[in-house]
Short mmCIF file of C-alpha atoms in Angstrom, two decimals:
data_model
loop_
_atom_site.label_atom_id
_atom_site.label_comp_id
_atom_site.label_asym_id
_atom_site.label_seq_id
_atom_site.Cartn_x
_atom_site.Cartn_y
_atom_site.Cartn_z
CA MET Y 29 0.00 0.00 0.00
CA ASP Y 30 1.32 3.36 -0.93
CA TYR Y 31 1.32 6.22 1.58
CA ALA Y 32 1.55 9.90 0.78
CA TRP Y 33 3.11 12.10 3.42
CA GLY Y 34 2.50 15.78 3.28
CA PRO Y 35 4.88 18.34 4.67
CA THR Y 36 2.69 18.91 7.76
CA SER Y 37 2.23 15.25 8.55
CA ILE Y 38 5.38 15.04 10.64
CA THR Y 39 5.24 18.62 12.03
CA PRO Y 40 4.26 18.84 15.70
CA GLN Y 41 0.97 20.74 16.14
CA PRO Y 42 1.33 23.89 18.25
CA ARG Y 43 -0.54 23.98 21.56
CA THR Y 44 -3.45 26.38 21.44
CA ALA Y 45 -4.13 28.74 24.34
CA PRO Y 46 -7.30 27.99 26.32
CA ARG Y 47 -10.36 29.96 25.30
CA LYS Y 48 -11.04 32.96 27.52
CA VAL Y 49 -14.48 33.00 29.14
CA GLY Y 50 -15.83 35.83 31.23
CA ALA Y 51 -16.95 34.88 34.74
CA ARG Y 52 -20.73 34.92 35.04
CA ILE Y 53 -23.55 33.38 37.05
CA GLY Y 54 -24.85 30.12 35.61
CA LEU Y 55 -21.60 28.99 33.99
CA LEU Y 56 -21.05 25.21 34.43
CA LEU Y 57 -17.36 24.50 35.16
CA GLU Y 58 -15.15 21.57 36.08
CA ASP Y 59 -12.07 22.20 38.24
CA VAL Y 60 -9.29 20.11 36.67
CA GLU Y 61 -7.28 19.61 39.88
CA SER Y 62 -10.09 18.49 42.17
CA GLY Y 63 -12.63 17.24 39.63
CA TRP Y 64 -15.30 19.41 41.25
CA VAL Y 65 -18.15 20.18 38.84
CA GLY Y 66 -20.52 22.93 39.64
CA GLU Y 67 -22.44 25.95 38.47
CA VAL Y 68 -21.22 29.45 39.22
CA VAL Y 69 -23.68 30.85 41.77
CA ARG Y 70 -21.63 33.84 42.85
CA THR Y 71 -18.59 35.69 41.63
CA GLU Y 72 -16.80 38.56 43.32
CA ARG Y 73 -13.42 40.10 43.91
CA SER Y 74 -11.67 39.20 47.16
CA GLY Y 75 -8.22 40.55 48.04
CA GLY Y 76 -7.78 41.75 44.49
CA VAL Y 77 -8.53 38.29 43.07
CA ARG Y 78 -11.62 37.21 41.20
CA VAL Y 79 -13.17 34.18 42.95
CA LEU Y 80 -15.91 31.83 41.82
CA VAL Y 81 -18.37 29.97 44.04
CA LEU Y 82 -19.37 26.69 42.38
CA GLU Y 83 -22.41 24.72 43.52
CA ASP Y 84 -22.57 21.02 42.64
CA ARG Y 85 -25.71 18.98 41.95
CA ARG Y 86 -26.12 18.17 45.66
CA GLY Y 87 -26.20 21.87 46.61
CA LYS Y 88 -22.71 21.94 48.12
CA THR Y 89 -20.44 24.86 47.29
CA ARG Y 90 -16.72 25.42 46.95
CA THR Y 91 -14.75 28.54 46.13
CA PHE Y 92 -12.05 28.70 43.47
CA PRO Y 93 -9.85 31.49 42.16
CA ALA Y 94 -10.60 32.44 38.57
CA GLY Y 95 -8.00 31.86 35.88
CA PHE Y 96 -6.63 28.62 34.40
CA GLY Y 97 -7.53 25.07 35.43
CA PHE Y 98 -11.17 24.84 34.37
CA LEU Y 99 -12.96 22.82 31.72
CA ILE Y 100 -16.19 23.57 29.88
CA ASP Y 101 -17.57 20.52 28.06
CA GLY Y 102 -14.14 18.92 28.42
CA ALA Y 103 -12.25 21.78 26.78
CA PRO Y 104 -9.80 23.89 28.79
CA VAL Y 105 -10.75 27.50 29.40
CA GLU Y 106 -9.40 30.50 31.23
CA ILE Y 107 -11.94 32.29 33.42
CA VAL Y 108 -11.34 36.00 33.16
CA GLU Y 109 -12.99 39.18 34.39
CA PRO Y 110 -16.57 39.45 33.24
CA ALA Y 111 -17.10 41.64 30.23
CA ALA Y 112 -18.15 45.12 31.17
CA ALA Y 113 -21.85 45.56 30.74
CA PRO Y 114 -22.47 47.73 27.70
CA ALA Y 115 -23.73 51.17 28.52
CA PRO Y 116 -27.42 51.35 27.89
CA ALA Y 117 -27.99 52.67 24.43
CA LYS Y 118 -29.46 56.09 24.39
CA ALA Y 119 -32.88 56.03 22.92
CA LYS Y 120 -32.85 57.86 19.65
CA GLN Y 121 -34.84 60.95 20.31
CA ALA Y 122 -37.34 61.82 17.66
CA PRO Y 123 -36.73 65.26 16.22
CA THR Y 124 -38.93 68.01 17.59
CA ARG Y 125 -41.50 69.06 15.05
CA SER Y 126 -42.92 72.49 14.37
CA ALA Y 127 -46.65 73.07 14.01
CA SER Y 128 -46.32 72.50 10.25
CA GLY Y 129 -44.67 69.09 10.78
CA SER Y 130 -41.20 70.27 9.73
CA VAL Y 131 -38.14 69.62 11.90
CA TYR Y 132 -37.95 72.36 14.53
CA VAL Y 133 -34.60 74.18 14.43
CA ALA Y 134 -33.99 75.21 18.04
CA GLY Y 135 -32.27 78.53 18.57
CA ALA Y 136 -32.17 79.37 14.89
CA LYS Y 137 -32.18 83.05 14.08
CA ALA Y 138 -34.72 84.33 11.61
CA ARG Y 139 -33.22 84.74 8.17
CA THR Y 140 -33.08 88.24 6.73
CA ALA Y 141 -36.34 88.72 4.85
CA ARG Y 142 -36.25 87.81 1.17
CA ALA Y 143 -37.57 90.11 -1.49
CA ALA Y 144 -40.11 87.38 -2.22
CA ARG Y 145 -43.52 87.53 -0.54
CA ILE Y 146 -46.58 85.42 0.11
CA TRP Y 147 -49.87 87.28 -0.11
CA VAL Y 148 -53.09 86.08 1.47
CA GLU Y 149 -56.54 87.62 1.24
CA GLY Y 150 -57.02 88.87 4.76
CA ALA Y 151 -55.82 89.11 8.34
CA HIS Y 152 -57.40 85.80 9.35
CA ASP Y 153 -55.56 83.98 6.57
CA ALA Y 154 -52.27 85.59 7.64
CA GLU Y 155 -52.80 84.65 11.30
CA LEU Y 156 -53.56 81.04 10.42
CA VAL Y 157 -50.52 80.71 8.16
CA GLU Y 158 -48.33 82.29 10.83
CA LYS Y 159 -49.59 79.95 13.55
CA VAL Y 160 -48.89 76.78 11.58
CA TRP Y 161 -45.98 77.78 9.32
CA GLY Y 162 -44.44 80.63 11.30
CA HIS Y 163 -41.28 78.70 12.20
CA ASP Y 164 -40.69 77.66 8.60
CA LEU Y 165 -41.29 81.17 7.31
CA ARG Y 166 -38.76 82.70 9.72
CA ILE Y 167 -36.15 80.08 8.82
CA GLU Y 168 -36.73 80.79 5.13
CA GLY Y 169 -37.00 84.56 5.54
CA VAL Y 170 -40.42 84.80 3.90
CA ALA Y 171 -42.94 87.46 4.91
CA VAL Y 172 -46.70 86.87 4.67
CA GLU Y 173 -48.83 89.93 3.95
CA PRO Y 174 -52.63 90.29 3.87
CA LEU Y 175 -54.15 91.86 0.75
CA HIS Y 176 -57.53 92.72 2.33
CA GLY Y 177 -59.23 91.45 -0.80
CA VAL Y 178 -58.18 90.47 -4.32
CA ASP Y 179 -60.41 92.70 -6.43
CA ASP Y 180 -57.43 94.78 -7.57
CA LEU Y 181 -54.90 91.96 -7.66
CA ALA Y 182 -53.47 92.82 -11.09
CA SER Y 183 -52.56 96.34 -10.01
CA ALA Y 184 -50.95 95.04 -6.80
CA ILE Y 185 -48.80 92.59 -8.75
CA LYS Y 186 -47.76 95.29 -11.22
CA GLU Y 187 -46.70 97.53 -8.35
CA PHE Y 188 -44.75 94.70 -6.72
CA GLN Y 189 -42.69 94.18 -9.92
CA PRO Y 190 -42.08 90.42 -9.62
CA GLY Y 191 -38.97 88.85 -11.10
CA PRO Y 192 -36.71 85.78 -10.79
CA GLN Y 193 -35.22 87.14 -7.53
CA ARG Y 194 -38.50 88.65 -6.40
CA ARG Y 195 -41.10 85.91 -6.55
CA LEU Y 196 -44.65 86.25 -5.37
CA GLY Y 197 -46.97 83.52 -4.08
CA ILE Y 198 -50.65 84.32 -3.63
CA LEU Y 199 -53.28 82.32 -1.73
CA VAL Y 200 -56.86 83.04 -2.79
CA ASP Y 201 -60.09 81.96 -1.09
CA HIS Y 202 -62.75 80.11 -3.10
CA LEU Y 203 -60.60 79.76 -6.21
CA VAL Y 204 -62.81 77.35 -8.14
CA THR Y 205 -63.79 77.01 -11.78
CA GLY Y 206 -66.19 79.70 -12.93
CA SER Y 207 -65.81 81.86 -9.84
CA LYS Y 208 -65.07 85.59 -9.74
CA GLU Y 209 -61.76 84.69 -8.09
CA GLU Y 210 -60.75 82.54 -11.06
CA ARG Y 211 -61.36 85.46 -13.47
CA ILE Y 212 -59.33 87.81 -11.24
CA ALA Y 213 -56.45 85.30 -11.09
CA ARG Y 214 -56.37 84.90 -14.88
CA GLU Y 215 -56.22 88.66 -15.41
CA ALA Y 216 -53.53 89.03 -12.78
CA MET Y 217 -51.28 86.50 -14.49
CA ARG Y 218 -51.29 88.67 -17.66
CA VAL Y 219 -49.31 91.36 -15.85
CA PRO Y 220 -45.81 91.71 -17.40
CA GLY Y 221 -43.28 89.75 -15.35
CA ALA Y 222 -45.92 87.56 -13.68
CA ALA Y 223 -45.32 84.47 -15.83
CA GLY Y 224 -42.84 82.22 -14.04
CA ASN Y 225 -42.45 84.63 -11.14
CA VAL Y 226 -45.96 84.67 -9.69
CA LEU Y 227 -47.91 81.64 -8.49
CA ILE Y 228 -51.59 82.00 -7.61
CA LEU Y 229 -53.13 79.07 -5.73
CA GLY Y 230 -56.40 78.76 -3.93
CA HIS Y 231 -58.58 76.55 -1.81
CA PRO Y 232 -62.23 75.73 -2.47
CA TYR Y 233 -63.62 77.21 0.75
CA ILE Y 234 -65.70 80.37 0.96
CA ASP Y 235 -63.41 81.59 3.73
CA VAL Y 236 -60.23 80.32 5.36
CA TRP Y 237 -62.31 79.49 8.46
CA GLN Y 238 -63.54 76.40 6.62
CA ALA Y 239 -59.97 75.24 6.04
CA VAL Y 240 -59.85 74.50 9.77
CA LYS Y 241 -61.22 71.04 10.46
CA PRO Y 242 -64.49 71.35 12.42
CA SER Y 243 -63.14 68.83 14.93
CA ALA Y 244 -60.64 71.51 16.03
CA ILE Y 245 -63.54 73.42 17.58
CA GLY Y 246 -65.44 70.36 18.76
CA ALA Y 247 -67.95 70.35 15.88
CA ALA Y 248 -68.90 67.47 13.63
CA ALA Y 249 -69.18 69.72 10.56
CA TRP Y 250 -69.27 73.35 9.57
CA PRO Y 251 -72.83 74.69 9.50
CA VAL Y 252 -74.39 75.35 6.10
CA VAL Y 253 -75.18 79.03 5.51
CA PRO Y 254 -77.74 79.83 2.79
CA ARG Y 255 -76.62 81.98 -0.14
CA GLY Y 256 -77.29 85.64 0.50
CA GLU Y 257 -76.68 85.47 4.24
CA ASP Y 258 -73.43 86.82 5.66
CA TRP Y 259 -71.33 83.72 5.92
CA LYS Y 260 -69.30 84.45 9.06
CA THR Y 261 -72.17 85.69 11.19
CA GLY Y 262 -74.26 82.80 9.89
CA ILE Y 263 -71.58 80.33 10.98
CA LEU Y 264 -71.29 81.88 14.44
CA SER Y 265 -75.04 82.00 15.02
CA ARG Y 266 -75.45 78.34 14.05
CA LEU Y 267 -72.60 77.39 16.36
CA GLY Y 268 -74.41 79.22 19.16
CA TRP Y 269 -71.64 81.78 19.53
CA PRO Y 270 -72.04 85.57 19.81
CA HIS Y 271 -72.39 87.02 16.31
CA SER Y 272 -74.13 90.40 16.41
CA THR Y 273 -71.14 92.75 16.12
CA LYS Y 274 -67.83 93.05 14.33
CA GLU Y 275 -66.15 92.36 17.66
CA ASP Y 276 -68.15 89.12 17.98
CA VAL Y 277 -66.85 88.02 14.59
CA GLY Y 278 -63.27 88.81 15.63
CA LEU Y 279 -63.64 86.92 18.89
CA GLY Y 280 -65.24 84.03 17.03
CA TRP Y 281 -62.20 83.78 14.77
CA LYS Y 282 -59.85 83.88 17.77
CA ARG Y 283 -61.81 81.00 19.25
CA ILE Y 284 -61.45 79.02 16.02
CA LEU Y 285 -57.75 79.84 15.74
CA SER Y 286 -57.14 78.73 19.33
CA GLY Y 287 -58.35 75.27 18.37
CA VAL Y 288 -55.60 74.93 15.76
CA ARG Y 289 -52.58 73.25 17.34
CA HIS Y 290 -50.75 71.97 14.27
CA TYR Y 291 -51.12 71.02 10.62
CA GLY Y 292 -53.34 68.06 11.52
CA ASP Y 293 -56.10 70.53 12.40
CA LEU Y 294 -56.21 71.88 8.85
CA GLU Y 295 -57.73 70.46 5.69
CA PRO Y 296 -55.23 68.89 3.27
CA SER Y 297 -56.41 71.17 0.46
CA LEU Y 298 -54.98 74.15 2.36
CA LEU Y 299 -51.84 72.39 3.58
CA GLY Y 300 -50.67 71.49 0.11
CA ARG Y 301 -51.30 74.97 -1.26
CA VAL Y 302 -49.32 76.77 1.44
CA GLU Y 303 -46.41 74.32 1.21
CA GLU Y 304 -46.31 74.79 -2.55
CA LEU Y 305 -46.29 78.58 -2.23
CA ILE Y 306 -43.41 78.48 0.29
CA ASP Y 307 -41.41 76.20 -2.02
CA PHE Y 308 -42.10 78.45 -5.00
CA VAL Y 309 -41.01 81.74 -3.44
CA THR Y 310 -37.88 80.26 -1.87
CA GLN Y 311 -36.62 78.81 -5.16
CA GLY Y 312 -35.97 82.23 -6.60
CA GLU Y 313 -33.23 83.23 -4.16
CA ALA Y 314 -30.17 81.48 -2.79
#
């Protein structure tokens, strides 16, 4: 019979160092010298030395110094200091969100105002936009200004003189097909310089009040006001709120606005329009 001998066949195998195992409760060890087999039930430092207390199957205990001279499943091991417990991982803190849902930038200074502007129809629209998007607007340096009506929108745009570095975003109430507001918007976009530098968007509601979800004021739905009746006073009267004077209307709006905590209290049709206007006016300037 032929035999093939490789170069390692006659080379003595090096002795491997025992595996290091950290001392811990529950470890089953055999002491080579005494043959004692037991489970580690306590481990502590005594006189600068790590000691192990092993309990056998009859409940008897013996103490051994850690180190060499132990077997685990018949294999030699060295019992060493227990591994340091890892520091508890810090829970990843969710970023603080602004009322609009954007990441809140703590301590950020307001950016110098851009030449760009966002126009809204009235004071109530401006207050609502400020409450929900105020943080974003200050970070971006965008001012929101009320128009107090859009009947003369074309003249206002012409006076503003929009351009690539001077963009204008306009939010219009009740901008729906066939409405007076749609005709005004079309005429306004014919102003020289408006194309590409002015964006007019609107929501379908008669007034920005309706863009607030009725649940924000504890109502199931906004009351229906017949055509020809003043809408705001009609809303307040049907809600059972004071409605006889201009002051009542103002206080009614403040009550509605106080129910708005964040973007979730607004209708999506308004949210998307305002976000789009902010994006538009901030693209024109670095």
